[in-house]
Amino acid sequence: MFGSHLTDVSPPLSTTSAPIKQPLPPPLTQSHPRPDRTFLALFFHHSRAYAPFSQPKRNKHMINQQSLQQWLAQRNKQPAIVCDIDETLCTQFDHPIVPAIRLLRQLAPPIILLYLTARPEGTKDATVSFLEAQHMPFVQHLYLCPRWQSTTQHKCAKMRSFAKEYNVLLSIGDAEEDQLASEAANIPFARISLEDPAGSWHQLTPRLQEIAKTYLPNTPLRATE
């Protein structure tokens, strides 16, 4: 009744092969210039941008942006080193500490040396004569203590002023008031020992040489005997 032959209704086989899939092109990438190594060294070494990252509760991206902005602001300021005089550069008012004198008188622009001392203003002539006799640079940047201020007030006020005007790389002194004034202005501090000032300067030499590599690449600081 229905016939004995079945009709094949499956679709005919294609006589052409399946299309070959072409490999996808590699994703487009943006070429970024390699950061300048000197720029990075300056940023991380002198801005202390790495310090806030030890605080995990703060936003790292925000910290990085703030640190970079602060560093860029500091970068436009003249680099400076602050140094005390008595028991740091000399003893008994005019007896030079030889390693200190030999090391610091190698400093040259763009770094300047700021002499911040507790000596009263009445000692200016004698102090200038001592510095000039030792061939010290930047004698014009001598800051003596006025009569109306205590030595602590004088050093704290001047250190705050220096921090605003200069990129202060280091403060060097022998007294607690030197350290407190530096830390209050967020300036790195190096302590000179009263017992062995020459030894302290020998220990400080590598640190100053690292600073010189950044700012005085063509005139490295020579270590003293």
PDB file of C-alpha atoms in Angstrom:
ATOM      1  CA  MET A   1       0.000   0.000   0.000  1.00  0.00           C
ATOM      2  CA  PHE A   2       2.756   2.431   0.882  1.00  0.00           C
ATOM      3  CA  GLY A   3       5.298   1.092  -1.529  1.00  0.00           C
ATOM      4  CA  SER A   4       8.508  -0.689  -0.738  1.00  0.00           C
ATOM      5  CA  HIS A   5      11.025   1.995  -1.657  1.00  0.00           C
ATOM      6  CA  LEU A   6      12.191   4.609   0.874  1.00  0.00           C
ATOM      7  CA  THR A   7      13.369   7.963  -0.303  1.00  0.00           C
ATOM      8  CA  ASP A   8      16.665   9.285   1.140  1.00  0.00           C
ATOM      9  CA  VAL A   9      15.873  12.764   2.471  1.00  0.00           C
ATOM     10  CA  SER A  10      19.302  13.516   4.011  1.00  0.00           C
ATOM     11  CA  PRO A  11      21.009  16.625   2.596  1.00  0.00           C
ATOM     12  CA  PRO A  12      23.459  15.999  -0.190  1.00  0.00           C
ATOM     13  CA  LEU A  13      27.111  15.961   0.703  1.00  0.00           C
ATOM     14  CA  SER A  14      28.878  19.143  -0.213  1.00  0.00           C
ATOM     15  CA  THR A  15      31.380  18.806  -2.965  1.00  0.00           C
ATOM     16  CA  THR A  16      33.464  21.654  -1.530  1.00  0.00           C
ATOM     17  CA  SER A  17      35.681  21.431   1.542  1.00  0.00           C
ATOM     18  CA  ALA A  18      34.934  23.443   4.701  1.00  0.00           C
ATOM     19  CA  PRO A  19      36.506  26.924   4.794  1.00  0.00           C
ATOM     20  CA  ILE A  20      39.931  27.054   6.404  1.00  0.00           C
ATOM     21  CA  LYS A  21      39.975  29.130   9.565  1.00  0.00           C
ATOM     22  CA  GLN A  22      42.531  31.894   9.390  1.00  0.00           C
ATOM     23  CA  PRO A  23      44.549  32.554  12.566  1.00  0.00           C
ATOM     24  CA  LEU A  24      43.466  35.628  14.466  1.00  0.00           C
ATOM     25  CA  PRO A  25      45.874  38.549  14.292  1.00  0.00           C
ATOM     26  CA  PRO A  26      47.753  39.241  17.491  1.00  0.00           C
ATOM     27  CA  PRO A  27      46.151  41.862  19.736  1.00  0.00           C
ATOM     28  CA  LEU A  28      47.281  45.372  19.166  1.00  0.00           C
ATOM     29  CA  THR A  29      49.712  46.584  21.770  1.00  0.00           C
ATOM     30  CA  GLN A  30      50.786  50.098  22.507  1.00  0.00           C
ATOM     31  CA  SER A  31      54.497  50.674  22.538  1.00  0.00           C
ATOM     32  CA  HIS A  32      55.618  52.354  25.752  1.00  0.00           C
ATOM     33  CA  PRO A  33      59.006  54.020  25.961  1.00  0.00           C
ATOM     34  CA  ARG A  34      61.293  52.602  28.593  1.00  0.00           C
ATOM     35  CA  PRO A  35      61.388  54.867  31.652  1.00  0.00           C
ATOM     36  CA  ASP A  36      64.548  56.826  32.149  1.00  0.00           C
ATOM     37  CA  ARG A  37      66.663  55.062  34.777  1.00  0.00           C
ATOM     38  CA  THR A  38      67.949  58.309  36.227  1.00  0.00           C
ATOM     39  CA  PHE A  39      64.387  59.627  36.552  1.00  0.00           C
ATOM     40  CA  LEU A  40      63.298  56.511  38.447  1.00  0.00           C
ATOM     41  CA  ALA A  41      66.346  56.583  40.675  1.00  0.00           C
ATOM     42  CA  LEU A  42      65.720  60.198  41.592  1.00  0.00           C
ATOM     43  CA  PHE A  43      62.024  59.567  42.184  1.00  0.00           C
ATOM     44  CA  PHE A  44      62.383  56.588  44.487  1.00  0.00           C
ATOM     45  CA  HIS A  45      65.587  57.642  46.234  1.00  0.00           C
ATOM     46  CA  HIS A  46      64.886  61.280  46.986  1.00  0.00           C
ATOM     47  CA  SER A  47      61.134  61.588  47.206  1.00  0.00           C
ATOM     48  CA  ARG A  48      60.808  58.619  49.554  1.00  0.00           C
ATOM     49  CA  ALA A  49      57.840  57.609  47.403  1.00  0.00           C
ATOM     50  CA  TYR A  50      58.265  54.033  48.564  1.00  0.00           C
ATOM     51  CA  ALA A  51      57.603  54.818  52.235  1.00  0.00           C
ATOM     52  CA  PRO A  52      53.786  55.183  52.111  1.00  0.00           C
ATOM     53  CA  PHE A  53      53.423  51.749  50.489  1.00  0.00           C
ATOM     54  CA  SER A  54      54.099  50.169  53.867  1.00  0.00           C
ATOM     55  CA  GLN A  55      50.622  51.377  54.907  1.00  0.00           C
ATOM     56  CA  PRO A  56      48.257  48.770  53.396  1.00  0.00           C
ATOM     57  CA  LYS A  57      45.006  50.511  54.343  1.00  0.00           C
ATOM     58  CA  ARG A  58      45.598  53.473  52.046  1.00  0.00           C
ATOM     59  CA  ASN A  59      44.917  53.608  48.336  1.00  0.00           C
ATOM     60  CA  LYS A  60      48.208  52.774  46.626  1.00  0.00           C
ATOM     61  CA  HIS A  61      47.283  54.493  43.369  1.00  0.00           C
ATOM     62  CA  MET A  62      46.431  57.698  45.214  1.00  0.00           C
ATOM     63  CA  ILE A  63      49.639  57.501  47.251  1.00  0.00           C
ATOM     64  CA  ASN A  64      51.700  57.004  44.112  1.00  0.00           C
ATOM     65  CA  GLN A  65      50.138  60.019  42.403  1.00  0.00           C
ATOM     66  CA  GLN A  66      50.603  62.213  45.465  1.00  0.00           C
ATOM     67  CA  SER A  67      54.200  61.097  45.894  1.00  0.00           C
ATOM     68  CA  LEU A  68      54.962  61.750  42.238  1.00  0.00           C
ATOM     69  CA  GLN A  69      53.476  65.244  42.411  1.00  0.00           C
ATOM     70  CA  GLN A  70      55.463  66.013  45.553  1.00  0.00           C
ATOM     71  CA  TRP A  71      58.627  64.707  43.956  1.00  0.00           C
ATOM     72  CA  LEU A  72      58.109  66.759  40.801  1.00  0.00           C
ATOM     73  CA  ALA A  73      57.646  69.866  42.947  1.00  0.00           C
ATOM     74  CA  GLN A  74      60.862  69.111  44.826  1.00  0.00           C
ATOM     75  CA  ARG A  75      62.718  68.360  41.597  1.00  0.00           C
ATOM     76  CA  ASN A  76      62.372  71.978  40.486  1.00  0.00           C
ATOM     77  CA  LYS A  77      64.087  73.225  43.654  1.00  0.00           C
ATOM     78  CA  GLN A  78      67.829  73.607  44.014  1.00  0.00           C
ATOM     79  CA  PRO A  79      69.399  70.642  45.839  1.00  0.00           C
ATOM     80  CA  ALA A  80      71.081  71.504  49.126  1.00  0.00           C
ATOM     81  CA  ILE A  81      72.887  69.990  52.098  1.00  0.00           C
ATOM     82  CA  VAL A  82      72.569  71.580  55.538  1.00  0.00           C
ATOM     83  CA  CYS A  83      75.555  71.401  57.874  1.00  0.00           C
ATOM     84  CA  ASP A  84      76.228  72.493  61.439  1.00  0.00           C
ATOM     85  CA  ILE A  85      79.638  74.003  62.258  1.00  0.00           C
ATOM     86  CA  ASP A  86      80.786  73.440  65.847  1.00  0.00           C
ATOM     87  CA  GLU A  87      81.677  69.802  66.606  1.00  0.00           C
ATOM     88  CA  THR A  88      80.616  68.985  63.037  1.00  0.00           C
ATOM     89  CA  LEU A  89      83.091  70.894  60.861  1.00  0.00           C
ATOM     90  CA  CYS A  90      85.433  71.996  63.629  1.00  0.00           C
ATOM     91  CA  THR A  91      86.241  71.754  67.323  1.00  0.00           C
ATOM     92  CA  GLN A  92      87.227  74.535  69.732  1.00  0.00           C
ATOM     93  CA  PHE A  93      85.743  77.104  67.340  1.00  0.00           C
ATOM     94  CA  ASP A  94      88.419  76.947  64.641  1.00  0.00           C
ATOM     95  CA  HIS A  95      90.162  73.548  64.701  1.00  0.00           C
ATOM     96  CA  PRO A  96      88.973  71.825  61.511  1.00  0.00           C
ATOM     97  CA  ILE A  97      87.747  68.239  61.434  1.00  0.00           C
ATOM     98  CA  VAL A  98      89.854  67.274  58.442  1.00  0.00           C
ATOM     99  CA  PRO A  99      87.667  64.564  56.797  1.00  0.00           C
ATOM    100  CA  ALA A 100      84.650  66.877  56.960  1.00  0.00           C
ATOM    101  CA  ILE A 101      86.477  69.801  55.389  1.00  0.00           C
ATOM    102  CA  ARG A 102      88.077  67.734  52.634  1.00  0.00           C
ATOM    103  CA  LEU A 103      84.793  66.075  51.735  1.00  0.00           C
ATOM    104  CA  LEU A 104      82.408  69.030  51.767  1.00  0.00           C
ATOM    105  CA  ARG A 105      84.654  71.476  49.971  1.00  0.00           C
ATOM    106  CA  GLN A 106      84.327  69.237  46.903  1.00  0.00           C
ATOM    107  CA  LEU A 107      80.649  70.174  46.621  1.00  0.00           C
ATOM    108  CA  ALA A 108      79.694  72.310  43.646  1.00  0.00           C
ATOM    109  CA  PRO A 109      76.534  73.531  41.907  1.00  0.00           C
ATOM    110  CA  PRO A 110      73.837  72.480  41.451  1.00  0.00           C
ATOM    111  CA  ILE A 111      74.243  71.313  45.069  1.00  0.00           C
ATOM    112  CA  ILE A 112      74.742  74.121  47.556  1.00  0.00           C
ATOM    113  CA  LEU A 113      75.893  73.937  51.171  1.00  0.00           C
ATOM    114  CA  LEU A 114      73.903  75.748  53.877  1.00  0.00           C
ATOM    115  CA  TYR A 115      75.746  76.430  57.138  1.00  0.00           C
ATOM    116  CA  LEU A 116      73.212  76.410  59.986  1.00  0.00           C
ATOM    117  CA  THR A 117      74.920  77.152  63.281  1.00  0.00           C
ATOM    118  CA  ALA A 118      74.055  78.054  66.863  1.00  0.00           C
ATOM    119  CA  ARG A 119      76.830  80.651  66.855  1.00  0.00           C
ATOM    120  CA  PRO A 120      75.549  84.168  67.601  1.00  0.00           C
ATOM    121  CA  GLU A 121      75.538  86.843  64.936  1.00  0.00           C
ATOM    122  CA  GLY A 122      78.438  88.596  66.655  1.00  0.00           C
ATOM    123  CA  THR A 123      80.752  85.783  65.542  1.00  0.00           C
ATOM    124  CA  LYS A 124      80.090  86.316  61.837  1.00  0.00           C
ATOM    125  CA  ASP A 125      83.486  87.744  60.895  1.00  0.00           C
ATOM    126  CA  ALA A 126      85.434  85.054  62.745  1.00  0.00           C
ATOM    127  CA  THR A 127      83.217  82.301  61.313  1.00  0.00           C
ATOM    128  CA  VAL A 128      83.563  83.569  57.753  1.00  0.00           C
ATOM    129  CA  SER A 129      87.336  83.810  58.213  1.00  0.00           C
ATOM    130  CA  PHE A 130      87.469  80.195  59.384  1.00  0.00           C
ATOM    131  CA  LEU A 131      85.398  78.897  56.456  1.00  0.00           C
ATOM    132  CA  GLU A 132      87.377  80.892  53.914  1.00  0.00           C
ATOM    133  CA  ALA A 133      90.684  79.745  55.406  1.00  0.00           C
ATOM    134  CA  GLN A 134      89.534  76.155  54.839  1.00  0.00           C
ATOM    135  CA  HIS A 135      88.487  76.974  51.241  1.00  0.00           C
ATOM    136  CA  MET A 136      84.905  75.991  51.977  1.00  0.00           C
ATOM    137  CA  PRO A 137      82.300  76.738  49.287  1.00  0.00           C
ATOM    138  CA  PHE A 138      79.095  78.760  49.633  1.00  0.00           C
ATOM    139  CA  VAL A 139      80.259  80.854  52.588  1.00  0.00           C
ATOM    140  CA  GLN A 140      77.538  83.358  51.685  1.00  0.00           C
ATOM    141  CA  HIS A 141      74.983  80.801  52.895  1.00  0.00           C
ATOM    142  CA  LEU A 142      75.868  81.219  56.571  1.00  0.00           C
ATOM    143  CA  TYR A 143      72.968  81.336  59.040  1.00  0.00           C
ATOM    144  CA  LEU A 144      73.876  82.524  62.546  1.00  0.00           C
ATOM    145  CA  CYS A 145      71.561  82.647  65.549  1.00  0.00           C
ATOM    146  CA  PRO A 146      69.942  86.053  66.206  1.00  0.00           C
ATOM    147  CA  ARG A 147      69.901  87.408  69.756  1.00  0.00           C
ATOM    148  CA  TRP A 148      66.108  87.244  70.033  1.00  0.00           C
ATOM    149  CA  GLN A 149      65.891  83.484  69.370  1.00  0.00           C
ATOM    150  CA  SER A 150      67.050  80.421  71.230  1.00  0.00           C
ATOM    151  CA  THR A 151      69.309  78.097  69.263  1.00  0.00           C
ATOM    152  CA  THR A 152      66.508  75.518  69.025  1.00  0.00           C
ATOM    153  CA  GLN A 153      64.015  78.087  67.721  1.00  0.00           C
ATOM    154  CA  HIS A 154      66.594  79.364  65.262  1.00  0.00           C
ATOM    155  CA  LYS A 155      67.413  75.953  63.839  1.00  0.00           C
ATOM    156  CA  CYS A 156      63.799  74.774  63.668  1.00  0.00           C
ATOM    157  CA  ALA A 157      62.660  77.940  61.889  1.00  0.00           C
ATOM    158  CA  LYS A 158      65.527  77.893  59.418  1.00  0.00           C
ATOM    159  CA  MET A 159      65.122  74.199  58.686  1.00  0.00           C
ATOM    160  CA  ARG A 160      61.439  74.708  57.865  1.00  0.00           C
ATOM    161  CA  SER A 161      62.405  77.590  55.596  1.00  0.00           C
ATOM    162  CA  PHE A 162      65.071  75.492  53.872  1.00  0.00           C
ATOM    163  CA  ALA A 163      62.580  72.673  53.269  1.00  0.00           C
ATOM    164  CA  LYS A 164      60.274  75.082  51.439  1.00  0.00           C
ATOM    165  CA  GLU A 165      62.954  76.815  49.389  1.00  0.00           C
ATOM    166  CA  TYR A 166      65.334  73.947  48.570  1.00  0.00           C
ATOM    167  CA  ASN A 167      65.346  70.249  47.878  1.00  0.00           C
ATOM    168  CA  VAL A 168      67.279  69.441  51.056  1.00  0.00           C
ATOM    169  CA  LEU A 169      68.995  66.112  50.504  1.00  0.00           C
ATOM    170  CA  LEU A 170      70.626  65.774  53.915  1.00  0.00           C
ATOM    171  CA  SER A 171      71.188  67.589  57.197  1.00  0.00           C
ATOM    172  CA  ILE A 172      74.384  66.946  59.163  1.00  0.00           C
ATOM    173  CA  GLY A 173      75.006  67.831  62.794  1.00  0.00           C
ATOM    174  CA  ASP A 174      76.169  66.636  66.189  1.00  0.00           C
ATOM    175  CA  ALA A 175      73.419  67.853  68.525  1.00  0.00           C
ATOM    176  CA  GLU A 176      69.935  66.674  69.394  1.00  0.00           C
ATOM    177  CA  GLU A 177      68.501  70.032  68.349  1.00  0.00           C
ATOM    178  CA  ASP A 178      69.979  69.483  64.869  1.00  0.00           C
ATOM    179  CA  GLN A 179      68.194  66.163  64.622  1.00  0.00           C
ATOM    180  CA  LEU A 180      64.879  67.445  66.001  1.00  0.00           C
ATOM    181  CA  ALA A 181      64.882  70.440  63.656  1.00  0.00           C
ATOM    182  CA  SER A 182      65.630  68.201  60.672  1.00  0.00           C
ATOM    183  CA  GLU A 183      62.998  65.609  61.501  1.00  0.00           C
ATOM    184  CA  ALA A 184      60.367  68.297  62.134  1.00  0.00           C
ATOM    185  CA  ALA A 185      60.985  69.568  58.590  1.00  0.00           C
ATOM    186  CA  ASN A 186      60.998  66.011  57.174  1.00  0.00           C
ATOM    187  CA  ILE A 187      64.665  66.283  56.181  1.00  0.00           C
ATOM    188  CA  PRO A 188      67.014  63.259  56.335  1.00  0.00           C
ATOM    189  CA  PHE A 189      69.566  63.611  59.126  1.00  0.00           C
ATOM    190  CA  ALA A 190      73.073  62.238  59.741  1.00  0.00           C
ATOM    191  CA  ARG A 191      74.541  62.425  63.250  1.00  0.00           C
ATOM    192  CA  ILE A 192      78.205  63.229  63.890  1.00  0.00           C
ATOM    193  CA  SER A 193      79.591  61.589  67.014  1.00  0.00           C
ATOM    194  CA  LEU A 194      81.209  63.855  69.595  1.00  0.00           C
ATOM    195  CA  GLU A 195      83.527  61.019  70.596  1.00  0.00           C
ATOM    196  CA  ASP A 196      84.728  60.276  67.070  1.00  0.00           C
ATOM    197  CA  PRO A 197      83.749  62.991  64.579  1.00  0.00           C
ATOM    198  CA  ALA A 198      86.332  61.923  61.997  1.00  0.00           C
ATOM    199  CA  GLY A 199      85.047  58.347  62.121  1.00  0.00           C
ATOM    200  CA  SER A 200      81.491  59.588  61.634  1.00  0.00           C
ATOM    201  CA  TRP A 201      82.541  61.458  58.508  1.00  0.00           C
ATOM    202  CA  HIS A 202      84.246  58.370  57.112  1.00  0.00           C
ATOM    203  CA  GLN A 203      81.007  56.424  57.627  1.00  0.00           C
ATOM    204  CA  LEU A 204      79.014  59.214  56.001  1.00  0.00           C
ATOM    205  CA  THR A 205      81.229  59.370  52.909  1.00  0.00           C
ATOM    206  CA  PRO A 206      79.419  56.642  50.863  1.00  0.00           C
ATOM    207  CA  ARG A 207      76.088  58.371  51.443  1.00  0.00           C
ATOM    208  CA  LEU A 208      77.428  61.680  50.181  1.00  0.00           C
ATOM    209  CA  GLN A 209      79.069  59.950  47.234  1.00  0.00           C
ATOM    210  CA  GLU A 210      75.691  58.497  46.230  1.00  0.00           C
ATOM    211  CA  ILE A 211      74.183  61.979  46.298  1.00  0.00           C
ATOM    212  CA  ALA A 212      77.060  63.262  44.180  1.00  0.00           C
ATOM    213  CA  LYS A 213      76.517  60.502  41.593  1.00  0.00           C
ATOM    214  CA  THR A 214      73.038  61.865  40.986  1.00  0.00           C
ATOM    215  CA  TYR A 215      73.757  65.595  40.960  1.00  0.00           C
ATOM    216  CA  LEU A 216      77.483  65.754  40.143  1.00  0.00           C
ATOM    217  CA  PRO A 217      77.993  62.801  37.770  1.00  0.00           C
ATOM    218  CA  ASN A 218      81.086  64.328  36.182  1.00  0.00           C
ATOM    219  CA  THR A 219      82.788  65.263  39.458  1.00  0.00           C
ATOM    220  CA  PRO A 220      82.470  62.372  41.914  1.00  0.00           C
ATOM    221  CA  LEU A 221      83.321  62.995  45.546  1.00  0.00           C
ATOM    222  CA  ARG A 222      86.670  61.517  46.494  1.00  0.00           C
ATOM    223  CA  ALA A 223      86.938  59.661  49.775  1.00  0.00           C
ATOM    224  CA  THR A 224      89.306  61.255  52.273  1.00  0.00           C
ATOM    225  CA  GLU A 225      91.996  59.625  54.365  1.00  0.00           C
TER     226      GLU A 225
END
